[in-house]
Coordinates of N, CA and C and ligand atoms in Angstrom, one line a residue:
X1365 N 16.6 -12.4 -15.8 CA 16.3 -13.1 -14.9 C 15.6 -12.1 -14.0
X1366 N 14.8 -13.1 -13.0 CA 13.9 -12.2 -12.1 C 13.5 -12.9 -10.7
X1367 N 13.4 -12.2 -9.7 CA 13.5 -13.0 -8.6 C 12.1 -12.3 -7.9
X1368 N 11.2 -12.8 -7.1 CA 10.0 -12.4 -6.5 C 10.3 -12.4 -4.9
X1369 N 10.1 -11.2 -4.5 CA 10.1 -10.9 -2.9 C 8.8 -11.0 -2.5
X1370 N 8.8 -11.8 -1.4 CA 7.3 -11.3 -0.7 C 7.7 -10.9 0.6
X1371 N 7.1 -10.0 0.9 CA 6.8 -9.0 2.3 C 5.9 -9.8 3.2
X1372 N 6.1 -10.2 4.3 CA 4.7 -11.3 4.7 C 4.4 -10.4 6.1
X1373 N 5.1 -9.1 6.2 CA 4.7 -8.4 7.6 C 3.4 -7.5 7.2
X1374 N 2.5 -7.0 8.4 CA 1.6 -6.1 8.1 C 1.9 -4.9 7.9
X1375 N 3.4 -4.4 8.3 CA 3.6 -3.3 7.9 C 4.3 -3.2 6.7
X1376 N 3.8 -2.4 5.7 CA 4.7 -2.2 4.5 C 5.6 -1.7 4.5
X1377 N 5.9 -0.8 5.2 CA 7.7 -0.2 4.8 C 8.4 -0.5 6.5
X1378 N 7.9 -1.5 6.7 CA 8.8 -1.9 8.3 C 10.4 -2.5 7.8
X1379 N 10.5 -3.1 9.1 CA 11.9 -4.1 8.8 C 11.9 -4.9 7.8
X1380 N 10.7 -5.8 7.8 CA 11.2 -7.0 6.6 C 11.4 -6.3 5.2
X1381 N 10.7 -5.0 5.2 CA 10.6 -4.4 3.9 C 12.2 -3.8 3.9
X1382 N 12.5 -3.2 4.9 CA 14.2 -2.7 4.7 C 14.8 -3.7 4.2
X1383 N 14.9 -5.0 4.9 CA 15.7 -6.2 4.6 C 15.5 -6.5 3.4
X1384 N 14.2 -6.8 2.7 CA 14.1 -7.1 1.2 C 14.8 -6.0 0.4
X1385 N 14.4 -5.0 0.7 CA 15.2 -3.6 -0.6 C 16.5 -3.9 -0.1
X1386 N 17.3 -4.4 1.0 CA 18.5 -4.1 0.6 C 18.8 -5.8 -0.3
X1387 N 18.5 -6.5 0.2 CA 18.4 -8.0 -0.9 C 18.4 -7.5 -2.4
X1388 N 17.0 -6.4 -2.9 CA 16.9 -6.3 -4.5 C 18.1 -5.3 -4.7
X1389 N 18.6 -4.6 -4.2 CA 19.8 -3.6 -4.6 C 21.0 -4.6 -5.0
X1390 N 21.3 -5.5 -4.0 CA 22.3 -6.5 -4.5 C 22.2 -7.3 -5.7
X1391 N 20.8 -7.4 -5.7 CA 20.5 -8.3 -7.4 C 20.5 -7.4 -8.1
X1392 N 20.1 -6.3 -7.9 CA 20.0 -5.3 -9.1 C 21.5 -5.0 -9.8
X1393 N 22.6 -4.9 -8.6 CA 24.0 -4.6 -8.8 C 24.2 -5.5 -9.9
X1394 N 23.5 -7.1 -9.6 CA 24.3 -8.0 -10.3 C 23.4 -8.3 -11.5
X1395 N 22.5 -7.5 -12.0 CA 21.9 -7.5 -13.2 C 20.4 -8.3 -13.1
X1396 N 20.0 -8.9 -11.7 CA 18.7 -9.4 -12.0 C 17.8 -8.4 -11.4
X1397 N 16.5 -8.7 -11.8 CA 15.7 -7.9 -11.8 C 14.7 -8.3 -10.5
X1398 N 14.1 -7.7 -9.9 CA 12.9 -8.4 -8.6 C 11.6 -7.7 -8.9
X1399 N 10.8 -8.2 -8.1 CA 9.4 -7.5 -7.9 C 9.0 -8.0 -6.4
X1400 N 8.8 -6.6 -6.1 CA 8.3 -7.3 -4.4 C 6.8 -6.9 -4.5
X1401 N 6.4 -8.2 -3.6 CA 4.8 -8.2 -3.3 C 4.7 -8.1 -2.0
X1402 N 3.8 -7.2 -1.6 CA 3.1 -6.9 -0.2 C 2.0 -7.9 0.4
X1403 N 2.1 -8.6 1.2 CA 0.8 -9.3 1.4 C -0.1 -8.5 2.6
X1404 N 0.6 -7.9 3.7 CA -0.4 -7.2 4.3 C -1.2 -8.4 5.2
X1405 N -2.1 -7.8 5.5 CA -3.4 -8.3 6.0 C -4.3 -9.4 5.3
X1406 N -3.7 -9.6 3.5 CA -4.6 -10.1 2.6 C -4.7 -11.6 3.0
X1407 N -3.7 -12.3 3.6 CA -3.8 -13.6 3.8 C -5.0 -14.3 4.8
X1408 N -5.5 -13.0 5.8 CA -6.6 -13.5 6.7 C -7.8 -12.6 6.7
X1409 N -7.7 -11.6 5.4 CA -8.8 -10.7 5.4 C -9.8 -11.3 4.0
X1410 N -9.5 -12.4 3.9 CA -10.4 -12.9 2.7 C -10.2 -12.8 1.3
X1411 N -8.7 -12.2 1.5 CA -8.1 -12.0 0.0 C -7.1 -12.7 -0.4
X1412 N -7.0 -14.2 0.5 CA -5.8 -14.9 0.4 C -5.5 -15.7 -1.3
X1413 N -7.0 -15.8 -1.7 CA -6.8 -16.7 -3.1 C -6.0 -15.5 -4.1
X1414 N -6.8 -14.6 -3.7 CA -6.2 -13.4 -5.0 C -4.7 -12.7 -4.7
X1415 N -4.0 -12.9 -3.3 CA -3.0 -12.4 -3.0 C -2.0 -13.7 -3.6
X1416 N -2.4 -14.9 -3.5 CA -1.5 -15.9 -3.8 C -1.5 -16.4 -5.5
X1417 N -2.5 -16.1 -5.9 CA -2.6 -15.9 -7.1 C -1.7 -15.2 -7.8
X1418 N -1.8 -13.6 -7.5 CA -0.5 -12.7 -7.9 C 1.0 -13.3 -7.8
X1419 N 1.1 -14.0 -6.8 CA 2.4 -14.1 -6.4 C 2.8 -15.7 -7.3
X1420 N 1.5 -16.4 -7.2 CA 1.6 -17.7 -7.9 C 1.9 -17.7 -9.5
X1421 N 1.3 -16.7 -9.9 CA 1.4 -16.2 -11.5 C 2.8 -15.7 -11.9
X1422 N 2.9 -14.7 -10.9 CA 4.3 -14.2 -11.2 C 5.6 -15.0 -11.2
X1423 N 5.5 -16.0 -10.0 CA 6.7 -17.0 -10.2 C 6.6 -17.8 -11.3
X1424 N 5.5 -18.2 -12.2 CA 5.6 -19.0 -13.3 C 6.3 -18.5 -14.2
X1425 N 6.7 -17.3 -14.1 CA 7.5 -16.8 -15.1 C 9.3 -16.2 -14.3
X1426 N 9.3 -16.4 -13.4 CA 10.3 -15.8 -12.4 C 11.3 -16.7 -12.2
X1427 N 12.5 -16.6 -11.7 CA 13.3 -17.7 -11.8 C 13.8 -17.9 -10.2
X1428 N 13.5 -16.9 -9.3 CA 13.9 -17.4 -7.8 C 12.8 -17.0 -7.0
X1429 N 12.8 -17.1 -5.6 CA 11.6 -16.6 -4.9 C 12.4 -16.2 -3.5
X1430 N 12.4 -15.1 -2.6 CA 12.6 -14.9 -1.7 C 11.5 -14.3 -0.7
X1431 N 11.2 -15.1 0.5 CA 10.3 -14.8 1.1 C 10.6 -14.1 2.5
X1432 N 10.0 -13.1 2.9 CA 10.1 -12.5 4.0 C 9.1 -12.2 4.9
X1433 N 9.3 -12.6 6.8 CA 8.5 -12.2 7.3 C 9.2 -11.8 9.0
X1434 N 8.2 -10.9 9.5 CA 8.7 -10.6 11.2 C 8.5 -11.8 12.1
X1435 N 8.7 -12.0 13.1 CA 9.0 -13.2 14.0 C 7.9 -12.8 14.6
X1436 N 6.2 -13.4 15.0 CA 5.8 -13.0 16.0 C 5.4 -14.4 16.9
X1437 N 5.4 -14.0 18.2 CA 5.9 -14.9 19.0 C 6.7 -16.4 18.9
X1438 N 7.9 -15.8 18.6 CA 8.7 -17.1 17.9 C 8.3 -17.7 16.9
X1439 N 8.0 -17.2 16.0 CA 7.4 -18.0 14.8 C 7.1 -17.0 13.6
X1440 N 7.1 -17.4 12.4 CA 6.9 -16.7 11.5 C 5.2 -15.9 11.5
X1441 N 5.2 -14.6 11.0 CA 4.0 -14.1 11.1 C 2.9 -15.4 10.8
X1442 N 1.6 -15.4 11.3 CA 0.3 -16.2 10.8 C 0.1 -15.7 9.6
X1443 N 0.4 -14.6 9.1 CA 0.0 -14.4 7.7 C 1.0 -14.9 6.8
X1444 N 2.0 -14.9 7.1 CA 2.8 -15.5 5.8 C 2.6 -16.9 5.9
X1445 N 2.6 -17.8 7.1 CA 2.4 -19.1 6.8 C 0.9 -19.6 6.2
X1446 N 0.3 -18.6 6.5 CA -1.2 -18.7 5.6 C -1.1 -19.0 4.6
X1447 N -0.1 -17.8 3.9 CA 0.1 -17.4 2.8 C 0.8 -18.7 1.8
X1448 N 2.0 -18.8 2.5 CA 3.0 -20.0 1.9 C 2.1 -21.6 1.7
X1449 N 1.4 -21.9 2.9 CA 0.4 -23.0 2.6 C -0.3 -23.1 1.0
X1450 N -1.1 -22.0 0.8 CA -1.9 -21.9 -0.4 C -0.9 -21.9 -1.3
X1451 N 0.2 -21.0 -1.2 CA 0.9 -20.6 -2.3 C 1.6 -22.1 -3.0
X1452 N 2.5 -22.9 -2.2 CA 2.8 -24.0 -2.2 C 1.9 -25.0 -2.6
X1453 N 0.7 -25.3 -2.0 CA -0.4 -26.2 -2.7 C -0.5 -26.1 -4.0
X1454 N -0.8 -24.6 -4.3 CA -1.5 -24.5 -5.4 C -0.5 -24.0 -6.5
X1455 N 0.8 -23.5 -6.5 CA 1.9 -23.6 -7.7 C 3.1 -24.1 -7.1
X1456 N 3.3 -24.9 -6.1 CA 4.5 -26.0 -5.8 C 5.0 -26.3 -7.4
X1457 N 4.1 -26.8 -8.1 CA 4.9 -27.3 -9.3 C 5.5 -26.5 -10.1
X1458 N 5.0 -24.8 -10.1 CA 5.8 -24.0 -11.0 C 7.0 -23.5 -10.2
X1459 N 7.0 -24.0 -9.0 CA 8.3 -23.5 -8.7 C 9.5 -24.4 -8.4
X1460 N 9.4 -25.6 -8.8 CA 10.2 -26.8 -8.6 C 11.7 -26.4 -9.1
X1461 N 12.3 -26.2 -8.4 CA 14.0 -26.0 -8.9 C 14.4 -24.6 -9.2
X1462 N 13.6 -24.1 -8.6 CA 14.0 -22.6 -8.7 C 14.4 -22.0 -7.3
X1463 N 15.7 -21.4 -7.4 CA 16.6 -21.3 -5.6 C 15.4 -20.2 -5.1
X1464 N 15.2 -20.6 -3.8 CA 14.3 -20.3 -3.0 C 15.0 -19.7 -1.6
X1465 N 14.9 -18.7 -0.9 CA 15.3 -18.2 0.6 C 14.4 -17.6 1.5
X1466 N 14.5 -17.7 2.6 CA 13.7 -17.0 3.7 C 14.6 -16.0 4.5
X1467 N 13.9 -14.7 4.5 CA 14.5 -13.7 5.6 C 13.8 -13.7 6.5
X1468 N 14.1 -13.3 8.0 CA 13.3 -12.6 8.9 C 14.0 -11.7 9.8
X1469 N 12.7 -11.0 10.5 CA 13.4 -9.8 11.0 C 12.4 -10.0 12.6
X1470 N 13.0 -9.5 13.8 CA 12.8 -9.6 14.6 C 13.2 -8.5 15.7
X1471 N 12.7 -8.1 16.6 CA 13.2 -7.4 17.9 C 14.3 -8.2 18.6
X1472 N 14.2 -9.4 18.9 CA 15.2 -9.9 19.7 C 15.3 -11.7 19.3
X1473 N 14.0 -12.4 19.5 CA 14.5 -13.9 19.6 C 13.2 -14.5 18.6
X1474 N 13.2 -15.5 18.4 CA 12.7 -16.6 17.7 C 12.9 -16.7 16.3
X1475 N 14.1 -16.0 15.5 CA 14.5 -15.9 14.5 C 15.1 -17.2 13.9
X1476 N 15.7 -18.1 14.2 CA 16.2 -19.4 13.7 C 14.8 -20.2 13.4
X1477 N 14.4 -20.3 14.7 CA 13.1 -21.1 15.2 C 12.1 -20.6 13.5
X1478 N 11.9 -19.4 13.2 CA 11.3 -19.0 12.3 C 11.7 -19.3 10.5
X1479 N 13.0 -19.3 10.6 CA 13.5 -19.3 9.5 C 13.1 -21.0 9.0
X1480 N 13.4 -21.9 10.4 CA 13.4 -23.1 10.0 C 12.2 -23.4 9.5
X1481 N 11.2 -22.7 10.0 CA 9.4 -23.1 9.2 C 9.4 -22.9 7.9
X1482 N 10.0 -21.7 7.6 CA 9.9 -20.9 6.4 C 10.7 -21.8 5.4
X1483 N 12.0 -22.3 5.5 CA 12.5 -23.1 4.9 C 12.3 -24.3 4.3
X1484 N 11.4 -24.7 5.4 CA 10.8 -26.4 4.8 C 9.9 -26.2 3.7
X1485 N 9.3 -25.0 3.4 CA 8.4 -25.1 2.5 C 9.3 -25.0 1.1
X1486 N 10.6 -24.6 0.8 CA 11.5 -24.6 -0.5 C 11.7 -26.1 -0.3
X1487 N 12.4 -26.7 1.0 CA 13.0 -28.1 1.0 C 12.1 -29.2 0.4
X1488 N 10.8 -28.8 0.7 CA 9.6 -30.0 0.6 C 9.6 -29.8 -0.8
X1489 N 9.8 -28.6 -1.7 CA 9.6 -28.4 -3.0 C 10.6 -28.7 -4.0
X1490 N 11.9 -29.0 -3.7 CA 13.0 -29.4 -4.5 C 13.7 -28.0 -5.2
X1491 N 13.3 -26.9 -4.2 CA 14.0 -25.8 -4.3 C 15.5 -25.7 -3.9
X1492 N 16.4 -24.9 -4.4 CA 17.8 -25.3 -3.8 C 17.6 -24.1 -3.0
X1493 N 18.0 -24.1 -1.8 CA 18.0 -22.8 -0.8 C 19.2 -22.2 -0.7
X1494 N 19.3 -20.9 -1.0 CA 20.1 -19.9 -1.1 C 20.7 -19.2 0.3
X1495 N 21.8 -19.3 0.7 CA 22.4 -18.9 1.9 C 22.8 -17.9 2.0
X1496 N 23.7 -17.0 3.0 CA 24.4 -15.9 3.0 C 25.5 -16.5 4.2
X1497 N 26.3 -15.4 4.8 CA 27.3 -15.6 5.7 C 27.0 -15.9 7.2
X1498 N 25.5 -15.6 7.5 CA 24.9 -15.9 8.7 C 23.5 -16.6 8.4
X1499 N 22.6 -16.6 9.4 CA 21.6 -17.0 9.3 C 21.0 -15.8 8.8
X1500 N 19.8 -16.0 8.0 CA 19.0 -14.8 7.1 C 18.2 -13.8 8.1
X1501 N 18.5 -12.7 8.8 CA 18.3 -12.1 9.8 C 18.5 -10.7 10.2
X1502 N 17.5 -10.0 10.3 CA 17.9 -8.6 10.7 C 17.3 -8.4 12.0
X1503 N 17.4 -7.5 12.5 CA 17.3 -7.0 14.3 C 16.5 -5.7 14.2
X1504 N 15.6 -5.6 14.7 CA 15.1 -4.0 14.9 C 13.5 -4.3 15.0
X1505 N 12.8 -2.6 15.7 CA 11.1 -2.5 15.8 C 10.9 -1.7 14.7
X1506 N 11.7 -1.2 14.2 CA 11.7 -0.2 12.9 C 12.5 -0.4 12.0
X1507 N 12.2 0.4 10.7 CA 13.4 0.5 9.6 C 14.4 1.1 9.8
X1508 N 14.1 2.2 11.0 CA 15.5 3.1 11.2 C 16.3 2.2 12.1
X1509 N 15.5 1.2 12.9 CA 16.8 0.3 13.6 C 17.4 -1.0 12.5
X1510 N 16.8 -1.2 11.7 CA 17.3 -2.2 11.1 C 18.6 -1.5 10.0
X1511 N 18.1 -0.3 9.7 CA 19.3 0.5 9.0 C 20.4 0.8 9.8
X1512 N 20.6 0.4 10.9 CA 21.6 0.7 11.8 C 21.8 -1.0 12.2
X1513 N 21.5 -1.5 11.8 CA 22.3 -3.4 11.9 C 22.7 -3.6 10.9
X1514 N 24.0 -3.1 10.8 CA 24.9 -3.2 9.8 C 25.1 -4.6 9.5
X1515 N 25.6 -5.4 10.4 CA 25.4 -7.1 10.1 C 24.3 -7.2 9.5
X1516 N 23.1 -7.2 10.1 CA 22.0 -7.7 9.3 C 21.9 -7.3 7.7
X1517 N 22.3 -6.3 7.6 CA 22.2 -5.6 6.1 C 23.0 -5.9 5.3
X1518 N 24.4 -6.4 6.0 CA 25.4 -7.1 5.1 C 24.8 -8.5 4.5
X1519 N 24.4 -9.3 5.5 CA 23.8 -10.6 5.3 C 22.6 -10.8 4.1
X1520 N 21.9 -9.9 4.3 CA 21.1 -9.6 3.1 C 21.6 -8.8 1.9
X1521 N 22.6 -8.4 1.7 CA 23.2 -8.1 0.4 C 23.9 -9.6 0.3
X1522 N 24.9 -10.0 1.1 CA 25.2 -11.4 0.4 C 24.3 -12.2 -0.1
X1523 N 23.1 -12.3 0.6 CA 22.2 -13.1 0.0 C 22.1 -12.9 -1.3
X1524 N 21.5 -11.1 -1.5 CA 21.4 -11.0 -2.8 C 22.3 -11.4 -4.2
X1525 N 23.7 -11.4 -3.7 CA 24.7 -11.7 -4.6 C 24.8 -13.0 -4.8
X1526 N 24.6 -13.7 -3.5 CA 24.8 -15.3 -3.7 C 23.3 -16.0 -4.6
X1527 N 22.1 -15.4 -4.6 CA 21.1 -15.6 -5.4 C 21.4 -15.3 -6.7
X1528 N 21.9 -14.1 -7.0 CA 22.5 -13.7 -8.3 C 23.4 -14.6 -9.0
X1529 N 24.4 -15.0 -8.1 CA 25.1 -16.3 -8.7 C 24.8 -17.4 -8.9
X1530 N 23.7 -18.2 -8.5 CA 23.1 -19.3 -8.2 C 22.0 -19.3 -9.9
X1531 N 21.5 -18.2 -9.8 CA 20.6 -18.2 -11.2 C 21.8 -17.9 -12.3
X1532 N 22.5 -17.5 -12.2 CA 23.6 -17.2 -13.6 C 24.1 -19.1 -13.6
X1533 N 24.5 -19.6 -12.7 CA 24.8 -21.0 -12.8 C 23.8 -21.7 -13.3
X1534 N 22.7 -21.6 -12.8 CA 21.5 -22.2 -13.5 C 21.4 -22.2 -15.2
X1535 N 21.3 -21.0 -15.4 CA 21.1 -20.3 -16.7 C 22.5 -21.1 -17.7
X1536 N 23.6 -20.8 -17.0 CA 25.0 -21.2 -17.6 C 24.7 -22.9 -17.7
X1537 N 24.2 -23.2 -17.2 CA 23.9 -25.0 -17.1 C 23.3 -25.2 -18.1
X1538 N 21.9 -24.3 -18.2 CA 20.6 -24.8 -19.2 C 21.6 -24.6 -20.8
X1539 N 22.2 -23.8 -20.8 CA 23.0 -23.3 -22.2 C 23.6 -24.6 -22.5
X1540 N 24.7 -24.9 -21.5 CA 25.3 -26.2 -21.7 C 24.4 -27.9 -21.5
X1541 N 23.5 -27.9 -21.7 CA 22.7 -28.9 -21.7 C 22.5 -29.7 -20.4
X1542 N 22.6 -29.1 -19.4 CA 22.1 -29.6 -18.3 C 20.9 -28.8 -17.5
X1543 N 19.8 -30.2 -17.8 CA 18.6 -29.8 -17.3 C 18.3 -30.4 -16.0
X1544 N 17.0 -30.2 -15.4 CA 16.9 -30.6 -14.0 C 16.4 -31.9 -14.1
X1545 N 17.0 -32.7 -12.8 CA 16.6 -34.1 -13.0 C 15.1 -34.6 -13.4
X1546 N 15.1 -35.6 -14.0 CA 13.3 -35.9 -14.3 C 12.5 -36.3 -13.3
X1547 N 13.0 -36.7 -12.4 CA 12.3 -36.8 -11.3 C 11.5 -38.3 -11.3
X1548 N 10.6 -38.7 -10.1 CA 10.3 -39.7 -10.1 C 8.7 -39.6 -10.1
X1549 N 7.8 -40.6 -10.1 CA 6.5 -40.5 -10.0 C 6.4 -40.5 -8.6
X1550 N 5.1 -39.6 -7.7 CA 5.1 -39.7 -6.7 C 4.9 -40.9 -5.8
X1551 N 5.2 -41.3 -4.6 CA 5.0 -42.4 -4.1 C 4.5 -42.0 -2.5
X1552 N 3.0 -42.1 -2.2 CA 2.6 -41.4 -1.2 C 2.5 -42.8 0.0
X1553 N 3.2 -43.1 0.9 CA 2.8 -44.0 1.6 C 2.4 -43.6 3.4
X1554 N 1.8 -43.8 3.8 CA 1.6 -43.8 5.1 C 1.8 -45.0 6.4
X1555 N 1.5 -44.7 7.3 CA 2.3 -45.8 8.5 C 1.0 -47.0 9.0
X1556 N 0.0 -47.1 8.2 CA -1.1 -47.8 8.5 C -0.6 -49.3 8.0
X1557 N -0.6 -50.1 8.7 CA 0.0 -51.9 8.2 C -1.1 -52.1 7.3
Ligands
FMN1742 C1 2.4 -9.8 17.2 C2 3.6 -9.3 17.7 C3 4.7 -10.5 18.2 C4 6.0 -10.5 17.8 N1 6.7 -11.2 18.8 C5 8.1 -11.5 18.6 C6 8.8 -12.1 19.1 O1 8.5 -13.5 19.4 N2 10.1 -12.1 19.1 C7 10.5 -10.7 18.7 O2 12.2 -10.5 18.8 N3 10.0 -9.9 18.0 C8 8.7 -10.0 17.9 N4 7.7 -9.1 17.4 C9 8.5 -7.8 16.9 C10 8.8 -7.9 15.3 O3 9.3 -9.3 14.9 C11 9.8 -7.1 14.9 O4 10.0 -5.5 15.6 C12 9.9 -7.1 13.7 O5 10.9 -6.5 13.0 C13 8.5 -6.1 12.9 O6 9.2 -6.5 11.1 P1 8.1 -5.7 10.5 O7 8.6 -4.1 10.8 O8 8.4 -5.9 9.1 O9 6.7 -5.7 10.7 C14 6.5 -9.2 17.4 C15 5.6 -8.0 16.6 C16 4.4 -8.5 16.8 C17 3.6 -7.2 16.2

């Protein structure tokens, strides 16, 4: 089984990367493969469609998704929001029922508001949210800072183990004949009389 990790920071090997690496090591310890995609500035430099396609196509075959982003001005980075808007619009149907989770990194504040924004993509799309033993955040301005954030790193490890456990439960359920709900046809209502 495989989990796709998305780094929504402009910094390739910064705080978000360090947190995602801790998650991937926990996944690996539990026998779950992962692949990290670095979005960088591609969502805002004209390469968004290519970046979305790479992750979207990977998600067709993968079993879970973890999206990481730094906090910019108390929200997730604009880069990750632009990316997720396109990813869920174009590939949402390929991700339904696949467990997802968001993690965030900040020097000090804006983490829970950022998690709230990112979690809404998963909950809009019938994706079970995977949690940890606190809200999924690390603190720091550099990878070195994050490596000193022992609690933050523990939160990432617990998240990885919880994701692995849920994926194994889903797999065991399939083998036992438990299929996802067949769902209903979409109803789109608005508020015009
Ligand atoms: C444009 C910009 C805005 C930021 N805004 C915040 C903020 O609102 N709150 C905060 O705690 N840190 C803020 N930071 C700091 C980053 O969120 C923090 O250093 C983060 O851990 C960087 O992660 P990265 O190394 O993966 O990019 C901001 C950084 C930048 C570049």
